[in-house]
PDB file of C-alpha atoms in Angstrom:
ATOM      1  CA  MET K  21     246.029  35.625  31.406  1.00 91.00           C
ATOM      2  CA  LYS K  22     243.751  38.755  32.923  1.00 94.00           C
ATOM      3  CA  GLU K  23     241.170  38.357  35.196  1.00 95.00           C
ATOM      4  CA  ASN K  24     237.256  38.252  34.116  1.00 92.00           C
ATOM      5  CA  THR K  25     239.399  37.457  30.318  1.00 93.00           C
ATOM      6  CA  VAL K  26     238.330  34.688  27.927  1.00 95.00           C
ATOM      7  CA  ARG K  27     240.434  33.472  25.494  1.00 92.00           C
ATOM      8  CA  VAL K  28     238.518  32.581  22.154  1.00 94.00           C
ATOM      9  CA  ILE K  29     239.489  29.982  18.770  1.00 92.00           C
ATOM     10  CA  LYS K  30     237.070  29.794  16.342  1.00 93.00           C
ATOM     11  CA  ILE K  31     237.680  28.005  12.825  1.00 93.00           C
ATOM     12  CA  GLY K  32     235.651  26.758   9.851  1.00 94.00           C
ATOM     13  CA  LYS K  33     235.049  23.683   8.587  1.00 91.00           C
ATOM     14  CA  GLU K  34     238.829  23.715   6.382  1.00 91.00           C
ATOM     15  CA  ALA K  35     240.651  24.438   9.711  1.00 94.00           C
ATOM     16  CA  LEU K  36     238.699  21.645  11.608  1.00 91.00           C
ATOM     17  CA  TYR K  37     239.232  19.050   9.197  1.00 89.00           C
ATOM     18  CA  GLU K  38     242.955  19.930   9.041  1.00 92.00           C
ATOM     19  CA  PHE K  39     243.059  19.591  12.848  1.00 92.00           C
ATOM     20  CA  PHE K  40     241.123  16.274  12.630  1.00 90.00           C
ATOM     21  CA  TYR K  41     243.791  15.252   9.946  1.00 90.00           C
ATOM     22  CA  GLU K  42     247.379  16.824  11.809  1.00 93.00           C
ATOM     23  CA  ASN K  43     246.033  15.158  15.051  1.00 93.00           C
ATOM     24  CA  ILE K  44     245.711  12.040  13.438  1.00 93.00           C
ATOM     25  CA  ILE K  45     249.151  11.836  12.048  1.00 93.00           C
ATOM     26  CA  SER K  46     250.712  13.091  14.886  1.00 94.00           C
ATOM     27  CA  GLN K  47     249.394  10.060  16.878  1.00 93.00           C
ATOM     28  CA  GLU K  48     249.346   7.795  13.720  1.00 94.00           C
ATOM     29  CA  GLU K  49     251.976   5.323  14.972  1.00 94.00           C
ATOM     30  CA  SER K  50     250.375   4.678  18.587  1.00 93.00           C
ATOM     31  CA  LEU K  51     246.577   4.700  16.868  1.00 93.00           C
ATOM     32  CA  LEU K  52     247.268   2.391  13.945  1.00 94.00           C
ATOM     33  CA  GLN K  53     250.307   0.812  15.513  1.00 93.00           C
ATOM     34  CA  VAL K  54     252.348   1.517  12.200  1.00 94.00           C
ATOM     35  CA  SER K  55     255.433   3.444  11.546  1.00 93.00           C
ATOM     36  CA  ALA K  56     254.339   6.775   9.742  1.00 91.00           C
ATOM     37  CA  THR K  57     257.134   6.863   7.396  1.00 93.00           C
ATOM     38  CA  GLU K  58     255.946   3.200   6.165  1.00 95.00           C
ATOM     39  CA  VAL K  59     252.905   3.361   4.820  1.00 96.00           C
ATOM     40  CA  MET K  60     250.501   5.977   2.661  1.00 96.00           C
ATOM     41  CA  ASN K  61     247.890   7.995   4.426  1.00 95.00           C
ATOM     42  CA  HIS K  62     243.901   8.819   2.817  1.00 95.00           C
ATOM     43  CA  PHE K  63     241.362  10.061   4.758  1.00 92.00           C
ATOM     44  CA  ALA K  64     237.700  11.943   3.928  1.00 93.00           C
ATOM     45  CA  MET K  65     234.799  13.740   5.821  1.00 92.00           C
ATOM     46  CA  ASP K  66     231.019  13.482   5.998  1.00 91.00           C
ATOM     47  CA  TRP K  67     230.253  17.278   7.611  1.00 90.00           C
ATOM     48  CA  GLU K  68     226.637  16.501   7.172  1.00 90.00           C
ATOM     49  CA  ARG K  69     227.034  13.167   8.927  1.00 90.00           C
ATOM     50  CA  GLY K  70     229.802  14.172  11.070  1.00 88.00           C
ATOM     51  CA  GLU K  71     232.067  11.536  10.402  1.00 91.00           C
ATOM     52  CA  PHE K  72     235.581  11.076   9.524  1.00 92.00           C
ATOM     53  CA  ILE K  73     237.561   8.285   8.149  1.00 94.00           C
ATOM     54  CA  PHE K  74     241.556   8.002   7.929  1.00 95.00           C
ATOM     55  CA  MET K  75     243.186   4.700   6.615  1.00 96.00           C
ATOM     56  CA  ALA K  76     246.574   3.740   6.247  1.00 96.00           C
ATOM     57  CA  HIS K  77     248.366   0.793   4.100  1.00 97.00           C
ATOM     58  CA  GLN K  78     251.798  -0.197   3.259  1.00 96.00           C
ATOM     59  CA  ALA K  79     253.544   2.108   1.102  1.00 96.00           C
ATOM     60  CA  GLU K  80     256.124  -0.044  -0.694  1.00 96.00           C
ATOM     61  CA  ASP K  81     256.166  -3.740  -1.639  1.00 96.00           C
ATOM     62  CA  ALA K  82     259.334  -5.913  -0.642  1.00 95.00           C
ATOM     63  CA  ASP K  83     260.896  -4.824  -3.813  1.00 96.00           C
ATOM     64  CA  GLY K  84     260.560  -1.353  -2.458  1.00 95.00           C
ATOM     65  CA  GLU K  85     257.905  -0.601  -5.558  1.00 96.00           C
ATOM     66  CA  LEU K  86     254.637   2.105  -4.198  1.00 96.00           C
ATOM     67  CA  ILE K  87     251.564   0.364  -3.599  1.00 96.00           C
ATOM     68  CA  PRO K  88     248.725   2.670  -4.541  1.00 95.00           C
ATOM     69  CA  LEU K  89     245.425   2.458  -3.101  1.00 94.00           C
ATOM     70  CA  PRO K  90     243.504   0.755  -5.658  1.00 94.00           C
ATOM     71  CA  LYS K  91     241.073   2.976  -7.756  1.00 92.00           C
ATOM     72  CA  GLU K  92     238.295   1.718  -6.655  1.00 92.00           C
ATOM     73  CA  ILE K  93     238.256   2.194  -3.117  1.00 94.00           C
ATOM     74  CA  GLN K  94     236.806   5.625  -2.140  1.00 93.00           C
ATOM     75  CA  PRO K  95     237.304   6.573   1.237  1.00 94.00           C
ATOM     76  CA  GLU K  96     234.486   8.978   0.613  1.00 92.00           C
ATOM     77  CA  THR K  97     232.148   6.005  -0.132  1.00 92.00           C
ATOM     78  CA  LEU K  98     233.438   3.683   2.814  1.00 94.00           C
ATOM     79  CA  LEU K  99     232.331   6.413   5.066  1.00 91.00           C
ATOM     80  CA  LYS K 100     228.806   5.329   3.958  1.00 90.00           C
ATOM     81  CA  ALA K 101     229.505   1.596   4.472  1.00 91.00           C
ATOM     82  CA  LEU K 102     232.051   1.065   7.212  1.00 94.00           C
ATOM     83  CA  PRO K 103     230.948   1.144  10.973  1.00 93.00           C
ATOM     84  CA  GLU K 104     232.767   3.288  13.302  1.00 93.00           C
ATOM     85  CA  THR K 105     236.105   1.118  14.902  1.00 93.00           C
ATOM     86  CA  THR K 106     235.482   2.706  18.296  1.00 91.00           C
ATOM     87  CA  GLU K 107     233.546   5.096  20.478  1.00 90.00           C
ATOM     88  CA  SER K 108     236.877   6.739  21.455  1.00 89.00           C
ATOM     89  CA  LEU K 109     240.424   7.646  20.290  1.00 88.00           C
ATOM     90  CA  LEU K 110     241.069   8.223  23.669  1.00 87.00           C
ATOM     91  CA  LYS K 111     240.543   4.651  25.051  1.00 82.00           C
ATOM     92  CA  ARG K 112     243.140   2.064  25.347  1.00 84.00           C
ATOM     93  CA  GLY K 113     243.740  -0.597  23.078  1.00 86.00           C
ATOM     94  CA  LYS K 114     242.728  -1.301  19.774  1.00 91.00           C
ATOM     95  CA  VAL K 115     240.921   1.672  17.847  1.00 93.00           C
ATOM     96  CA  TYR K 116     241.062   0.113  14.061  1.00 95.00           C
ATOM     97  CA  ARG K 117     240.006  -2.299  11.705  1.00 95.00           C
ATOM     98  CA  ASP K 118     241.879  -4.234   9.588  1.00 96.00           C
ATOM     99  CA  TYR K 119     240.607  -4.906   5.748  1.00 96.00           C
ATOM    100  CA  SER K 120     241.803  -6.230   2.602  1.00 95.00           C
ATOM    101  CA  PHE K 121     242.481  -4.356  -0.616  1.00 94.00           C
ATOM    102  CA  GLU K 122     239.333  -6.951  -2.185  1.00 94.00           C
ATOM    103  CA  GLU K 123     236.927  -6.242   1.236  1.00 94.00           C
ATOM    104  CA  LEU K 124     236.940  -2.737   0.524  1.00 94.00           C
ATOM    105  CA  LYS K 125     236.856  -2.780  -3.223  1.00 93.00           C
ATOM    106  CA  GLU K 126     233.510  -5.365  -2.628  1.00 91.00           C
ATOM    107  CA  LEU K 127     231.915  -2.503  -0.516  1.00 89.00           C
ATOM    108  CA  CYS K 128     232.930   0.730  -3.013  1.00 88.00           C
ATOM    109  CA  GLY K 129     231.917  -1.261  -6.289  1.00 82.00           C
ATOM    110  CA  GLU K 130     228.722  -1.134  -8.125  1.00 56.00           C
ATOM    111  CA  ASN K 131     226.404  -3.894  -7.869  1.00 42.00           C
ATOM    112  CA  GLU K 132     223.426  -5.175  -9.909  1.00 40.00           C
ATOM    113  CA  ASP K 133     220.580  -7.087  -8.361  1.00 41.00           C
ATOM    114  CA  ASN K 134     218.136  -8.984 -10.205  1.00 41.00           C
ATOM    115  CA  ASP K 135     216.154  -6.655 -11.498  1.00 49.00           C
ATOM    116  CA  GLY K 136     219.202  -4.831 -13.202  1.00 48.00           C
ATOM    117  CA  ASN K 137     219.118  -1.840 -10.522  1.00 46.00           C
ATOM    118  CA  ILE K 138     222.792  -1.007  -9.988  1.00 45.00           C
ATOM    119  CA  HIS K 139     223.735  -0.263  -6.314  1.00 44.00           C
ATOM    120  CA  ARG K 140     227.008   1.343  -4.782  1.00 51.00           C
ATOM    121  CA  CYS K 141     228.281   0.873  -1.870  1.00 51.00           C
ATOM    122  CA  LYS K 142     227.308  -2.568   0.104  1.00 48.00           C
ATOM    123  CA  ASN K 143     227.353  -2.558   4.272  1.00 47.00           C
ATOM    124  CA  PRO K 144     229.820  -5.085   5.991  1.00 47.00           C
ATOM    125  CA  SER K 145     226.913  -7.146   6.151  1.00 44.00           C
ATOM    126  CA  GLY K 146     226.409  -7.618   2.623  1.00 44.00           C
ATOM    127  CA  THR K 147     223.005  -5.891   2.181  1.00 43.00           C
TER     128      THR K 147
END
């Protein structure tokens, strides 16, 4: 580069979202300790809260049949319900947490209280 020159990259939301997603995909095996060819990925971003969620689950059962993410499990809903799994993706050790499909369905599901009011998205402590 020339002296007294600043090289700049400025990107918008879509490019930033793409960057997050592609960066996680490229590091999926080390971050999630899974084979990238054996999982399906799901993700969402909440721009207002500045949060990103990336989820992976086994792609096929023992018979080679695809295992879809149950429709009740919505990454956008889980952004509000789940706590952060790590303070940094750069730290050593486990940066993820495992949840069963049933746990996530419960967190994403509609729940009626004793007064007949519908509430969505419990937090992990059940409130």
